[in-house]
Coordinates of C-alpha atoms in Angstrom, one line a residue:
Chain A
M1 CA 0.0 0.0 0.0
S2 CA 1.5 3.4 -1.0
T3 CA 1.8 6.2 1.6
T4 CA -1.0 8.2 0.0
E5 CA -3.5 5.4 0.3
S6 CA -2.9 4.5 3.9
A7 CA -5.4 5.8 6.4
G8 CA -3.6 8.5 8.4
P9 CA -4.6 9.6 11.9
H10 CA -6.7 12.5 10.7
G11 CA -8.8 10.5 8.2
Y12 CA -8.5 12.6 5.0
I13 CA -5.4 10.8 3.6
H14 CA -7.4 8.8 1.1
R15 CA -8.1 12.0 -0.7
K16 CA -4.8 13.7 0.1
D17 CA -3.6 13.8 -3.5
D18 CA -6.9 15.4 -4.5
Y19 CA -6.5 18.1 -1.9
L20 CA -2.9 18.8 -2.8
K21 CA -3.9 19.2 -6.4
R22 CA -6.6 21.7 -5.6
L23 CA -4.3 23.6 -3.3
R24 CA -1.6 23.8 -6.0
R25 CA -4.2 25.2 -8.3
I26 CA -5.2 27.8 -5.7
E27 CA -1.5 28.7 -5.3
G28 CA -1.4 29.1 -9.1
Q29 CA -4.4 31.5 -8.9
A30 CA -2.6 33.6 -6.3
R31 CA 0.4 33.9 -8.7
G32 CA -2.0 34.7 -11.6
L33 CA -3.5 37.5 -9.5
Q34 CA 0.0 38.9 -8.9
R35 CA 0.6 39.0 -12.7
M36 CA -2.7 40.7 -13.3
V37 CA -1.9 43.4 -10.7
E38 CA 1.7 43.7 -12.1
D39 CA 0.3 44.2 -15.6
E40 CA -2.4 46.5 -14.3
K41 CA -5.3 44.5 -15.7
Y42 CA -8.8 45.8 -15.4
C43 CA -9.9 45.8 -11.8
I44 CA -13.2 44.0 -12.4
D45 CA -11.4 41.1 -14.1
I46 CA -9.1 40.9 -11.1
L47 CA -12.1 40.8 -8.7
T48 CA -13.7 38.0 -10.8
Q49 CA -10.5 36.0 -10.3
V50 CA -10.5 36.7 -6.6
S51 CA -14.1 35.5 -6.3
A52 CA -13.2 32.3 -8.2
M53 CA -10.3 31.7 -5.9
T54 CA -12.4 32.3 -2.8
K55 CA -14.9 29.7 -4.0
A56 CA -12.2 27.2 -4.6
L57 CA -10.9 27.7 -1.1
Q58 CA -14.3 27.4 0.4
S59 CA -14.8 24.2 -1.5
V60 CA -11.6 22.7 0.0
A61 CA -12.7 23.8 3.4
L62 CA -16.1 22.2 3.1
G63 CA -14.5 19.0 1.9
L64 CA -12.0 18.9 4.8
L65 CA -14.8 19.7 7.2
E66 CA -17.0 16.9 6.0
E67 CA -14.2 14.4 6.2
H68 CA -13.3 15.6 9.7
M69 CA -16.8 15.2 10.9
S70 CA -17.2 11.7 9.4
H71 CA -13.9 10.6 11.0
C72 CA -12.8 12.5 14.1
V73 CA -16.2 13.8 15.3
V74 CA -18.1 10.6 14.7
G75 CA -15.3 8.5 16.2
A76 CA -15.1 10.7 19.3
A77 CA -18.9 10.6 19.5
A78 CA -18.9 6.8 19.5
A79 CA -16.4 6.8 22.3
G80 CA -18.4 9.4 24.2
G81 CA -17.2 11.4 27.2
P82 CA -15.6 14.8 27.4
E83 CA -13.5 14.2 24.2
A84 CA -16.7 13.9 22.2
E85 CA -18.0 17.2 23.5
Q86 CA -14.7 18.9 22.8
K87 CA -14.5 17.6 19.2
L88 CA -18.1 18.9 18.6
R89 CA -17.3 22.3 20.0
E90 CA -14.2 22.6 18.0
A91 CA -16.1 21.6 14.8
S92 CA -18.8 24.1 15.6
E93 CA -16.3 26.9 16.0
A94 CA -14.6 26.0 12.7
I95 CA -18.0 26.1 11.0
A96 CA -18.7 29.5 12.5
R97 CA -15.4 30.8 11.3
L98 CA -16.1 29.6 7.8
V99 CA -19.7 31.0 7.7
R100 CA -18.4 34.4 9.0
S101 CA -15.4 34.6 6.7
Chain B
M1 CA 9.6 58.1 -11.8
S2 CA 9.7 54.4 -11.4
T3 CA 7.2 52.1 -13.1
T4 CA 5.5 51.2 -9.8
E5 CA 4.8 54.9 -9.0
S6 CA 3.3 56.0 -12.3
A7 CA -0.4 56.4 -12.4
G8 CA -1.6 53.5 -14.7
P9 CA -4.9 53.5 -16.6
H10 CA -6.7 51.5 -13.9
G11 CA -5.9 53.7 -11.0
Y12 CA -4.6 51.4 -8.3
I13 CA -1.0 51.6 -9.3
H14 CA 0.0 53.9 -6.5
R15 CA -0.7 51.0 -4.1
K16 CA 0.5 48.3 -6.5
D17 CA 3.5 47.2 -4.4
D18 CA 1.2 46.9 -1.4
Y19 CA -1.2 44.6 -3.3
L20 CA 1.7 42.5 -4.7
K21 CA 3.1 42.0 -1.2
R22 CA -0.3 40.9 0.1
L23 CA -0.8 38.5 -2.8
R24 CA 2.6 37.0 -2.3
R25 CA 1.7 36.4 1.3
I26 CA -1.5 34.7 0.2
E27 CA 0.5 32.6 -2.2
G28 CA 2.6 31.6 0.7
Q29 CA -0.5 30.6 2.7
A30 CA -1.5 28.4 -0.2
R31 CA 1.9 26.7 0.0
G32 CA 1.6 26.4 3.8
L33 CA -1.7 24.6 3.4
Q34 CA -0.2 22.1 1.1
R35 CA 2.5 21.4 3.7
M36 CA -0.1 20.9 6.3
V37 CA -2.1 18.5 4.2
E38 CA 1.1 16.7 3.2
D39 CA 2.0 16.3 6.9
E40 CA -1.5 15.4 7.8
K41 CA -1.9 18.1 10.3
Y42 CA -5.0 18.3 12.4
C43 CA -8.0 19.2 10.2
I44 CA -9.3 22.0 12.5
D45 CA -5.9 23.7 12.3
I46 CA -6.0 23.5 8.5
L47 CA -9.5 25.0 8.5
T48 CA -8.3 27.8 10.7
Q49 CA -5.6 28.6 8.1
V50 CA -8.2 28.4 5.3
S51 CA -10.3 31.0 7.1
A52 CA -7.4 33.3 7.6
M53 CA -6.5 33.0 3.9
T54 CA -10.1 33.7 2.9
K55 CA -10.2 36.8 5.0
A56 CA -6.9 38.0 3.5
L57 CA -8.3 37.5 0.0
Q58 CA -11.5 39.4 0.9
S59 CA -9.5 42.2 2.2
V60 CA -7.6 42.5 -1.1
A61 CA -10.9 42.4 -3.0
L62 CA -12.4 45.1 -0.9
G63 CA -9.4 47.3 -1.3
L64 CA -9.3 46.9 -5.1
L65 CA -13.1 47.5 -5.3
E66 CA -12.8 50.8 -3.3
E67 CA -10.0 52.0 -5.6
H68 CA -11.9 51.0 -8.7
M69 CA -15.0 52.9 -7.5
S70 CA -13.0 56.0 -6.6
H71 CA -11.3 56.0 -10.0
C72 CA -13.1 54.3 -12.8
V73 CA -16.7 54.5 -11.6
V74 CA -16.5 58.1 -10.4
G75 CA -14.6 59.1 -13.6
A76 CA -17.2 57.5 -15.8
A77 CA -19.9 59.0 -13.7
A78 CA -18.5 62.5 -14.1
A79 CA -18.3 61.9 -17.9
G80 CA -21.9 60.5 -17.8
G81 CA -23.7 58.7 -20.6
P82 CA -23.9 54.9 -21.3
E83 CA -20.3 54.3 -20.2
A84 CA -21.2 55.5 -16.7
E85 CA -24.2 53.1 -16.5
Q86 CA -22.1 50.2 -17.7
K87 CA -19.4 50.9 -15.1
L88 CA -21.9 51.0 -12.4
R89 CA -23.6 47.8 -13.5
E90 CA -20.2 46.1 -13.7
A91 CA -19.2 47.2 -10.2
S92 CA -22.6 46.1 -8.8
E93 CA -22.1 42.7 -10.3
A94 CA -18.6 42.4 -8.9
I95 CA -20.0 43.3 -5.5
A96 CA -22.7 40.7 -5.8
R97 CA -20.1 38.0 -6.6
L98 CA -18.1 39.0 -3.6
V99 CA -21.1 39.1 -1.2
R100 CA -22.2 35.7 -2.5
S101 CA -18.8 34.0 -2.5
Chain C
M1 CA -48.2 61.7 -9.3
S2 CA -48.7 59.3 -6.5
T3 CA -46.4 59.3 -3.5
T4 CA -44.7 56.0 -4.4
E5 CA -43.7 57.3 -7.8
S6 CA -42.1 60.6 -6.7
A7 CA -38.4 60.8 -6.6
G8 CA -37.4 61.0 -2.9
P9 CA -34.2 62.4 -1.6
H10 CA -32.5 59.0 -1.4
G11 CA -33.3 57.8 -4.9
Y12 CA -34.8 54.4 -4.4
I13 CA -38.4 55.5 -4.2
H14 CA -39.3 54.5 -7.7
R15 CA -38.9 50.9 -6.5
K16 CA -40.1 51.5 -3.0
D17 CA -43.2 49.2 -3.4
D18 CA -41.0 46.4 -4.6
Y19 CA -38.7 46.7 -1.6
L20 CA -41.6 46.8 0.8
K21 CA -43.1 43.7 -0.8
R22 CA -39.8 41.8 -0.5
L23 CA -39.3 42.9 3.1
R24 CA -42.9 41.8 4.0
R25 CA -42.1 38.4 2.6
I26 CA -38.9 38.3 4.7
E27 CA -40.9 39.2 7.7
G28 CA -43.2 36.3 6.8
Q29 CA -40.2 34.0 6.6
A30 CA -39.2 35.1 10.1
R31 CA -42.7 34.2 11.4
G32 CA -42.5 30.9 9.5
L33 CA -39.3 30.0 11.3
Q34 CA -40.9 30.7 14.6
R35 CA -43.7 28.2 13.8
M36 CA -41.1 25.6 12.7
V37 CA -39.2 26.0 16.0
E38 CA -42.5 26.0 17.9
D39 CA -43.6 22.7 16.2
E40 CA -40.1 21.3 16.6
K41 CA -39.6 20.7 12.9
Y42 CA -36.5 18.9 11.7
C43 CA -33.5 21.0 12.2
I44 CA -32.1 20.6 8.7
D45 CA -35.4 21.9 7.2
I46 CA -35.2 25.0 9.5
L47 CA -31.6 25.6 8.4
T48 CA -32.7 25.4 4.7
Q49 CA -35.3 28.1 5.5
V50 CA -32.7 30.3 7.2
S51 CA -30.4 30.0 4.2
A52 CA -33.3 31.1 1.9
M53 CA -34.1 34.0 4.1
T54 CA -30.5 35.1 4.2
K55 CA -30.3 35.0 0.5
A56 CA -33.5 37.1 0.2
L57 CA -32.0 39.7 2.6
Q58 CA -28.7 39.8 0.7
S59 CA -30.6 40.4 -2.5
V60 CA -32.5 43.4 -1.0
A61 CA -29.1 44.7 0.3
L62 CA -27.5 44.4 -3.2
G63 CA -30.4 46.1 -4.8
L64 CA -30.4 49.0 -2.4
L65 CA -26.6 49.4 -2.7
E66 CA -26.8 49.5 -6.5
E67 CA -29.5 52.2 -6.4
H68 CA -27.5 54.1 -3.7
M69 CA -24.4 54.1 -5.9
S70 CA -26.2 55.1 -9.0
H71 CA -27.8 58.0 -7.2
C72 CA -26.1 59.3 -4.2
V73 CA -22.5 58.3 -4.9
V74 CA -22.6 59.3 -8.6
G75 CA -24.3 62.5 -7.7
A76 CA -21.7 63.4 -5.1
A77 CA -18.9 62.3 -7.5
A78 CA -20.2 64.7 -10.1
A79 CA -20.3 67.5 -7.6
G80 CA -16.8 66.5 -6.4
G81 CA -15.1 67.8 -3.2
P82 CA -15.0 66.2 0.3
E83 CA -18.6 65.1 0.1
A84 CA -17.7 62.9 -2.9
E85 CA -14.9 61.2 -0.9
Q86 CA -17.1 60.8 2.2
K87 CA -19.9 59.1 0.1
L88 CA -17.4 56.7 -1.4
R89 CA -15.9 55.8 1.9
E90 CA -19.4 55.2 3.4
A91 CA -20.3 53.0 0.4
S92 CA -17.1 51.0 0.7
E93 CA -17.7 50.4 4.4
A94 CA -21.2 49.2 3.7
I95 CA -19.9 46.8 1.1
A96 CA -17.3 45.5 3.5
R97 CA -20.0 44.9 6.1
L98 CA -22.1 43.0 3.6
V99 CA -19.2 40.9 2.3
R100 CA -18.1 40.0 5.9
S101 CA -21.6 39.3 7.2
Chain D
M1 CA -42.6 19.5 33.4
S2 CA -43.8 22.2 31.0
T3 CA -43.9 21.6 27.3
T4 CA -41.0 23.9 26.6
E5 CA -38.8 22.0 28.9
S6 CA -39.4 18.5 27.6
A7 CA -36.8 16.9 25.4
G8 CA -38.4 16.8 21.9
P9 CA -37.4 14.5 19.1
H10 CA -35.1 17.0 17.5
G11 CA -33.1 17.9 20.6
Y12 CA -33.2 21.7 20.6
I13 CA -36.3 22.0 22.7
H14 CA -34.4 22.9 25.9
R15 CA -33.5 26.2 24.3
K16 CA -36.7 26.6 22.3
D17 CA -37.7 29.7 24.1
D18 CA -34.4 31.3 23.5
Y19 CA -34.7 30.6 19.7
L20 CA -38.2 31.9 19.6
K21 CA -37.2 35.1 21.3
R22 CA -34.3 35.6 18.9
L23 CA -36.5 34.9 15.9
R24 CA -39.2 37.4 17.2
R25 CA -36.4 40.0 17.4
I26 CA -35.4 39.2 13.8
E27 CA -39.1 39.5 12.7
G28 CA -39.1 42.9 14.4
Q29 CA -35.9 43.9 12.5
A30 CA -37.7 43.0 9.2
R31 CA -40.6 45.3 10.2
G32 CA -38.1 48.1 11.2
L33 CA -36.6 47.8 7.7
Q34 CA -40.0 48.3 6.2
R35 CA -40.5 51.5 8.2
M36 CA -37.1 52.7 7.1
V37 CA -37.9 52.2 3.4
E38 CA -41.4 53.6 3.9
D39 CA -39.8 56.8 5.5
E40 CA -37.0 56.8 2.9
K41 CA -34.3 56.7 5.4
Y42 CA -30.7 57.1 4.3
C43 CA -29.7 54.0 2.3
I44 CA -26.4 53.4 4.2
D45 CA -28.4 53.2 7.5
I46 CA -30.8 50.7 6.0
L47 CA -27.8 48.6 4.8
T48 CA -26.3 48.7 8.3
Q49 CA -29.6 47.3 9.6
V50 CA -29.6 44.6 7.0
S51 CA -26.1 43.5 8.0
A52 CA -27.1 43.4 11.6
M53 CA -30.2 41.3 10.8
T54 CA -28.1 38.9 8.6
K55 CA -25.6 38.4 11.5
A56 CA -28.5 37.6 13.9
L57 CA -29.9 35.1 11.4
Q58 CA -26.5 33.4 11.0
S59 CA -26.1 33.2 14.7
V60 CA -29.4 31.4 15.0
A61 CA -28.4 29.0 12.2
L62 CA -25.0 28.3 13.8
G63 CA -26.7 27.6 17.2
L64 CA -29.3 25.2 15.6
L65 CA -26.6 23.5 13.6
E66 CA -24.5 22.9 16.8
E67 CA -27.4 21.4 18.6
H68 CA -28.4 19.3 15.6
M69 CA -24.9 17.8 15.4
S70 CA -24.6 17.1 19.1
H71 CA -28.0 15.3 19.1
C72 CA -29.1 13.9 15.8
V73 CA -25.7 13.4 14.1
V74 CA -23.9 12.1 17.1
G75 CA -26.9 9.8 18.0
A76 CA -27.0 8.4 14.5
A77 CA -23.2 8.0 14.5
A78 CA -23.4 6.0 17.7
A79 CA -26.1 3.8 16.1
G80 CA -24.0 3.5 12.9
G81 CA -25.1 2.2 9.6
P82 CA -26.6 4.0 6.5
E83 CA -28.6 6.4 8.8
A84 CA -25.3 7.7 10.2
E85 CA -24.0 8.4 6.8
Q86 CA -27.2 10.1 5.6
K87 CA -27.2 12.4 8.7
L88 CA -23.6 13.4 8.1
R89 CA -24.3 14.1 4.4
E90 CA -27.4 16.2 5.3
A91 CA -25.4 18.2 7.9
S92 CA -22.6 18.8 5.4
E93 CA -25.0 20.0 2.8
A94 CA -26.6 22.4 5.3
I95 CA -23.2 23.7 6.3
A96 CA -22.3 24.3 2.6
R97 CA -25.6 26.3 2.1
L98 CA -24.8 28.4 5.1
V99 CA -21.2 29.1 4.0
R100 CA -22.3 30.0 0.5
S101 CA -25.2 32.1 1.5

């Protein structure tokens, strides 16, 4: 079994390559924005790219959150106790940050 | 007068270096996220970084939008006619994309 | 000329009835949510309604903002001076609040 | 035990009165917005109120979501099986709608 297929401690490893690919694309978008500013492209076109990049980031966040809930949170919930409560609070706070950002 | 100080056609050039610096930092955040996923860092910590990066992007967008309005939109408005209307519609659509993303 | 057709000082009056209708519908959504909570409806269904209501509110805000820009901001811009700058700053701050809320 | 204190099937009943109070306040904000439009108040002031109302709605949504996760989702997770998966998917979809609205 290759490293990228093994189930890591934080549960999202089976889609690790997918996340890395998406984050590399987002990094590329950040470089593209620098070129646009450098070349003084039309402001509205730059803003359109910023919106696309923000959506791509949100999509990564929602994917990670879903995996986190289905692994860590559910695992802690099955075990019960204070750990379960803490995991839920942590997840809720992360969701609130996403909704408000 | 250096290139980065000249007033370009799209009005934001006098703060071009500032925008480039902020976008380079955002690019660095995208690389940092890749390292975190590569190292299988804790999901909640990754999400916290995604929220910070989203906020940094939004802040760039709001700055660009403000400069765009104070230069292009106001300039077109002073000139009047169909160009003014088109600039306003464009700006409104860009705002809507930001609010909804 | 009826009251609702006269051009008021803040420029959006010609669509006043439309805004009032949309806001009454939003008020109705707030009452509907109370009934759902009162009847202990399924949480996910309540959240779906909250998202719909948030979207309706955003849409009202974007409409008002567009009208504001095409009347007050452009008018002040044509006049120029410190008033123009203040109107632009005000509008930018309102946009930032919408993007971040 | 009064009705509002009993634990209902959807888990949030022990804070039902709190949610109802917040939703009534949100309904009042919707009526206040109608008065502001009716009286042609300054657009920026109306937008400030819309932002406050949106934040209040988001806060209700985040509270309901947290309760939903700590009751329904965790309960289903403990039971396991296809029900657990469905509850997680539902919750993830609701979160995505909140983040994107």
